[in-house]
Coordinates of C-alpha atoms in Angstrom, one line a residue:
F1 CA 69.6 70.7 104.8
T2 CA 67.5 70.1 101.7
G3 CA 70.5 69.4 99.4
A4 CA 72.2 66.9 101.7
A5 CA 71.2 63.9 99.6
A6 CA 73.0 65.4 96.6
L7 CA 76.3 66.0 98.4
P8 CA 79.5 64.2 97.1
S9 CA 80.6 61.2 99.1
G10 CA 82.3 62.2 102.3
A11 CA 81.2 65.8 102.2
K12 CA 79.2 67.4 105.0
A13 CA 76.9 70.4 105.1
C14 CA 75.2 72.6 107.6
I15 CA 73.1 75.7 107.7
Q16 CA 74.8 78.7 109.3
R17 CA 72.3 81.2 110.7
S18 CA 72.6 84.8 111.6
G19 CA 75.1 85.4 114.5
E20 CA 76.7 81.9 114.3
V21 CA 80.4 81.4 113.8
F22 CA 81.8 78.3 112.0
Y23 CA 85.3 77.1 112.7
L24 CA 87.1 74.9 110.1
P25 CA 90.2 72.8 110.9
P26 CA 93.4 73.8 109.0
S27 CA 93.6 72.9 105.3
W28 CA 89.9 71.8 105.0
L29 CA 88.5 72.4 101.6
H30 CA 85.1 74.2 101.9
A31 CA 82.6 76.2 100.1
T32 CA 79.6 78.4 100.9
C33 CA 76.2 78.7 99.2
A34 CA 73.8 81.6 99.9
L35 CA 70.2 80.5 100.5
E36 CA 68.9 84.0 100.1
P37 CA 69.1 86.3 97.0
F38 CA 72.0 88.1 98.6
S39 CA 74.2 87.7 101.7
V40 CA 76.6 89.9 103.7
G41 CA 79.7 88.4 105.4
V42 CA 81.8 90.4 107.9
G43 CA 84.9 88.9 109.5
G44 CA 87.8 86.7 108.7
Q45 CA 90.4 84.6 110.4
G46 CA 90.9 86.7 113.4
G47 CA 92.7 89.5 111.5
S48 CA 96.3 88.4 112.3
P49 CA 98.2 85.9 110.2
K50 CA 99.7 84.7 113.5
G51 CA 96.1 83.8 114.5
Y52 CA 95.4 81.5 111.6
E53 CA 96.5 78.4 113.4
Q54 CA 94.4 78.8 116.5
D55 CA 94.4 75.2 117.8
F56 CA 90.6 75.0 117.9
P57 CA 89.1 71.6 118.7
V58 CA 88.3 69.8 115.5
P59 CA 84.6 68.9 115.0
T60 CA 84.1 65.2 114.4
V61 CA 80.6 63.7 113.9
P62 CA 80.7 59.9 113.9
N63 CA 78.2 57.6 112.1
E64 CA 75.6 59.2 109.9
W65 CA 75.7 63.0 109.6
T66 CA 72.7 65.0 110.7
E67 CA 72.3 68.8 111.2
A68 CA 71.5 68.1 114.9
K69 CA 74.8 66.2 115.4
E70 CA 76.7 68.9 113.6
R71 CA 75.3 71.6 115.8
A72 CA 76.0 69.5 118.9
E73 CA 79.6 68.9 118.0
L74 CA 80.2 72.6 117.1
A75 CA 78.6 73.6 120.5
K76 CA 81.1 71.3 122.3
C77 CA 84.0 72.8 120.4
S78 CA 82.9 76.3 121.1
A79 CA 82.5 75.6 124.8
A80 CA 86.0 74.0 124.9
V81 CA 87.5 77.1 123.3
N82 CA 85.9 79.4 125.8
K83 CA 87.2 77.3 128.7
Q84 CA 90.8 77.2 127.6
T85 CA 93.1 79.2 129.8
Q86 CA 96.8 79.3 130.4
T87 CA 99.0 80.5 133.3
D88 CA 101.0 83.6 132.9
G89 CA 103.0 83.9 136.2
A90 CA 100.4 84.3 138.9
K91 CA 97.8 85.6 136.5
I92 CA 95.3 83.4 134.6
V93 CA 95.0 84.7 131.0
S94 CA 92.2 83.3 128.8
V95 CA 93.2 82.2 125.3
K96 CA 90.8 84.8 123.8
E97 CA 92.5 87.6 125.8
K98 CA 95.9 86.4 124.7
K99 CA 94.8 86.2 121.0
D100 CA 93.3 89.7 121.2
D101 CA 96.6 91.0 122.6
E102 CA 98.6 89.3 119.8
Q103 CA 96.3 90.7 117.2
Q104 CA 96.8 94.2 118.5
N105 CA 100.6 94.0 118.5
W106 CA 101.5 91.8 115.6
K107 CA 103.3 93.1 112.5
W108 CA 103.8 91.2 109.2
F109 CA 107.4 90.0 109.2
D110 CA 107.7 92.0 112.5
G111 CA 107.8 95.1 110.3
N112 CA 111.0 94.1 108.4
I113 CA 110.2 95.4 104.9
G114 CA 113.4 94.1 103.3
E115 CA 112.6 90.6 104.6
Y116 CA 109.0 90.8 103.4
Y117 CA 110.2 91.6 99.8
D118 CA 113.0 89.1 100.0
K119 CA 110.5 86.3 100.6
L120 CA 108.1 87.6 98.0
E121 CA 110.8 87.5 95.4
R122 CA 111.9 84.0 96.4
D123 CA 108.3 82.8 96.1
E124 CA 107.6 84.4 92.8
H125 CA 111.0 84.3 91.1
A126 CA 110.2 81.3 88.8
K127 CA 107.2 83.2 87.3
R128 CA 109.3 86.2 86.2
N129 CA 110.9 86.7 82.8
P130 CA 113.7 89.3 82.8
N131 CA 113.0 90.0 79.2
V132 CA 109.3 90.8 79.8
I133 CA 108.8 93.9 82.0
T134 CA 105.1 93.1 82.7
S135 CA 106.2 89.8 84.4
Y136 CA 108.0 91.8 87.2
A137 CA 106.1 95.1 87.2
V138 CA 104.5 94.3 90.5
H139 CA 101.9 97.0 91.1
R140 CA 98.2 97.3 91.9
W141 CA 95.8 95.6 89.4
M142 CA 93.7 98.4 87.9
G143 CA 91.2 96.3 86.0
P144 CA 91.1 94.3 82.8
Q145 CA 91.4 97.3 80.5
R146 CA 94.6 98.7 82.1
K147 CA 98.2 97.4 82.6
T148 CA 100.7 97.9 85.4
L149 CA 102.8 99.7 82.8
D150 CA 100.3 102.5 82.9
H151 CA 101.9 103.6 86.1
Y152 CA 105.0 104.5 84.2
I153 CA 103.1 106.3 81.4
L154 CA 101.4 108.5 84.0
I155 CA 104.7 109.3 85.8
R156 CA 106.4 110.1 82.5
K157 CA 103.6 112.5 81.5
A158 CA 103.7 114.2 84.9
I159 CA 107.5 114.7 84.8
Y160 CA 107.3 116.2 81.3
E161 CA 104.4 118.5 82.2
M162 CA 105.8 119.7 85.5
V163 CA 109.5 119.9 84.8
L164 CA 109.6 120.7 81.1
G165 CA 106.2 122.3 80.6
R166 CA 105.3 120.1 77.7
L167 CA 103.9 116.7 76.7
P168 CA 106.1 113.7 76.3
P169 CA 107.7 113.5 72.8
S170 CA 106.3 111.3 70.2
T171 CA 108.2 108.3 68.8
G172 CA 111.3 109.5 67.0
E173 CA 111.3 113.0 68.6
E174 CA 114.2 114.3 70.6
S175 CA 114.3 113.2 74.2
Y176 CA 115.3 115.6 77.1
P177 CA 118.2 114.5 79.3
L178 CA 117.0 114.4 82.9
R179 CA 118.3 112.9 86.2
V180 CA 115.6 110.8 87.8
F181 CA 115.4 108.8 91.0
D182 CA 113.1 105.8 91.7
G183 CA 112.3 105.7 95.5
G184 CA 111.7 102.0 96.2
C185 CA 112.5 100.6 92.7
G186 CA 111.5 97.0 93.5
L187 CA 112.6 94.6 90.8
G188 CA 113.6 97.5 88.5
A189 CA 110.6 97.3 86.1
G190 CA 110.1 101.1 86.1
L191 CA 113.8 101.7 85.5
M192 CA 113.9 99.3 82.6
W193 CA 110.7 100.8 81.1
F194 CA 112.0 104.4 81.4
E195 CA 115.4 103.4 79.9
E196 CA 113.6 101.9 76.9
H197 CA 111.5 105.1 76.4
E198 CA 113.9 107.8 77.6
R199 CA 117.4 106.8 76.5
T200 CA 118.9 110.1 77.5
W201 CA 117.7 110.0 81.1
S202 CA 120.2 109.2 83.8
M203 CA 118.4 107.0 86.4
T204 CA 119.1 105.7 89.9
G205 CA 117.0 103.4 92.1
H206 CA 117.1 102.2 95.7
T207 CA 115.8 99.0 97.2
I208 CA 116.4 97.5 100.7
S209 CA 115.7 94.0 99.5
Q210 CA 118.8 91.9 98.8
E211 CA 116.7 89.5 96.6
Q212 CA 115.4 92.4 94.5
Y213 CA 118.9 93.8 94.2
T214 CA 120.3 90.5 93.1
W215 CA 117.5 90.2 90.5
I216 CA 118.3 93.6 89.1
T217 CA 122.1 93.1 89.0
K218 CA 122.2 89.5 88.0
D219 CA 119.1 88.6 86.0
L220 CA 118.0 91.7 84.2
P221 CA 119.3 92.4 80.7
E222 CA 122.2 94.8 80.4
H223 CA 121.2 98.3 81.4
K224 CA 122.7 101.8 82.1
F225 CA 120.7 102.8 85.2
N226 CA 122.3 102.5 88.6
V227 CA 120.7 100.7 91.6
R228 CA 121.9 100.8 95.2
L229 CA 121.0 98.5 98.1
L230 CA 120.1 101.4 100.3
T231 CA 117.1 103.1 101.9
Y232 CA 115.3 105.6 99.7
D233 CA 115.7 108.2 102.5
K234 CA 119.3 108.6 101.1
P235 CA 118.5 109.4 97.4
L236 CA 122.0 110.9 96.8
G237 CA 123.7 107.9 98.3
E238 CA 125.9 107.5 101.3
N239 CA 128.4 110.1 100.1
E240 CA 125.7 112.7 99.3
S241 CA 126.6 113.2 95.6
D242 CA 126.1 116.7 94.1
D243 CA 124.2 115.3 91.2
K244 CA 120.7 116.2 92.2
Y245 CA 117.6 115.0 90.4
H246 CA 115.1 116.7 88.1
A247 CA 112.4 114.3 89.2
I248 CA 111.9 111.7 91.9
Y249 CA 109.0 109.1 91.7
S250 CA 107.8 106.4 94.0
I251 CA 105.3 103.7 93.1
E252 CA 103.6 102.0 96.1
A253 CA 106.7 102.3 98.2
S254 CA 106.4 105.6 100.1
I255 CA 103.7 104.0 102.2
H256 CA 106.4 101.9 103.9
S257 CA 108.3 104.9 105.2
P258 CA 108.4 105.0 109.0
N259 CA 108.3 108.8 108.8
L260 CA 106.9 110.1 105.5
S261 CA 107.6 113.7 106.5
N262 CA 111.3 112.9 106.8
T263 CA 111.3 110.9 103.5
I264 CA 109.6 113.7 101.6
K265 CA 112.1 116.2 103.1
A266 CA 115.1 114.0 102.0
W267 CA 113.6 113.7 98.5
S268 CA 113.0 117.5 98.3
D269 CA 116.6 118.2 99.4
A270 CA 117.8 116.0 96.6
L271 CA 116.0 117.9 93.8
E272 CA 117.3 120.5 91.4
P273 CA 115.4 123.8 91.5
G274 CA 112.1 123.3 89.8
G275 CA 112.3 119.5 90.4
V276 CA 109.2 117.4 91.1
I277 CA 108.2 114.5 93.3
V278 CA 105.6 112.1 91.8
I279 CA 104.0 109.5 94.1
I280 CA 101.5 106.7 93.2
D281 CA 100.4 105.0 96.4
D282 CA 97.5 104.2 98.8
F283 CA 96.0 107.2 100.7
L284 CA 93.2 107.4 103.2
S285 CA 89.8 108.5 101.6
V286 CA 88.2 111.7 102.8
G287 CA 86.4 111.0 106.0
V288 CA 88.1 107.7 106.8
S289 CA 89.9 107.5 110.2
R290 CA 93.4 106.0 110.5
D291 CA 92.1 104.4 113.6
D292 CA 89.5 102.4 111.7
P293 CA 90.1 98.7 112.4
D294 CA 90.1 97.8 108.7
V295 CA 92.6 100.5 108.0
D296 CA 94.8 99.3 110.9
L297 CA 94.6 95.8 109.6
F298 CA 95.6 96.9 106.1
A299 CA 98.5 98.9 107.5
K300 CA 99.8 95.9 109.5
S301 CA 99.4 93.5 106.6
W302 CA 101.2 95.7 104.1
I303 CA 103.7 97.2 106.6
A304 CA 102.0 100.5 105.5
N305 CA 103.7 102.7 108.1
S306 CA 102.6 105.9 106.5
V307 CA 99.0 105.2 105.4

């Protein structure tokens, strides 16, 4: 390695060639440097978060480091991994076979969507400001020229065009009273934004996350909209209220539905005649198979049951 002499004290380096796999112990700081004008990397950490801590032998090279010693140590570790087995009843199951089986069957938070968003809110709570909607409008990043609030602008425009047959009113113009449902309202950012811009709208949102519900009811500024700790498959509530909606929207939440056909049916049944459903979410591109390994990994990582 030509640059080894310039390495910081204690650092090690090696050249990884085509077809080689490099295993790093947990929590090791590391960096890569391409030796060609471009490089292509394919792979990851086994795909499953449960496979990150894989108990691989840790390479150790005593005395002065050389590329030959590094290769020899990695070869020993690789051989040790391949030999590892464990007994499963009367059957001998290799560690690789066991990992492959786990990676096929794992689900993030075992598929518990409420628990997933509970943890996310606990982890990120200190970063949010209830008086600044952008701090809790948790949506896909759409580039440096756009904001997550653009989701709400698009939905507002769609509702006006499809329900009222006109463009949204300008500042100071008369607003139109509508009943609107947020299917998967998250931390209530959309509800707060719409309440600020459409004061005559009557709005309801559902979340299945206790932490999100607590944020909305305890931390957000005073508001008129109603939020229920309830699945969005029951948009009219447990008692099936007669107050149907003129519009239902869902931002990056419908993808979690275990049965999107049932969800859309429930939303459609909750609409007034001429009502509209507006969805912003992830969809498969034309020609992409749902069985594609990358799509399957995305679905498991995001609990995207309906991708």
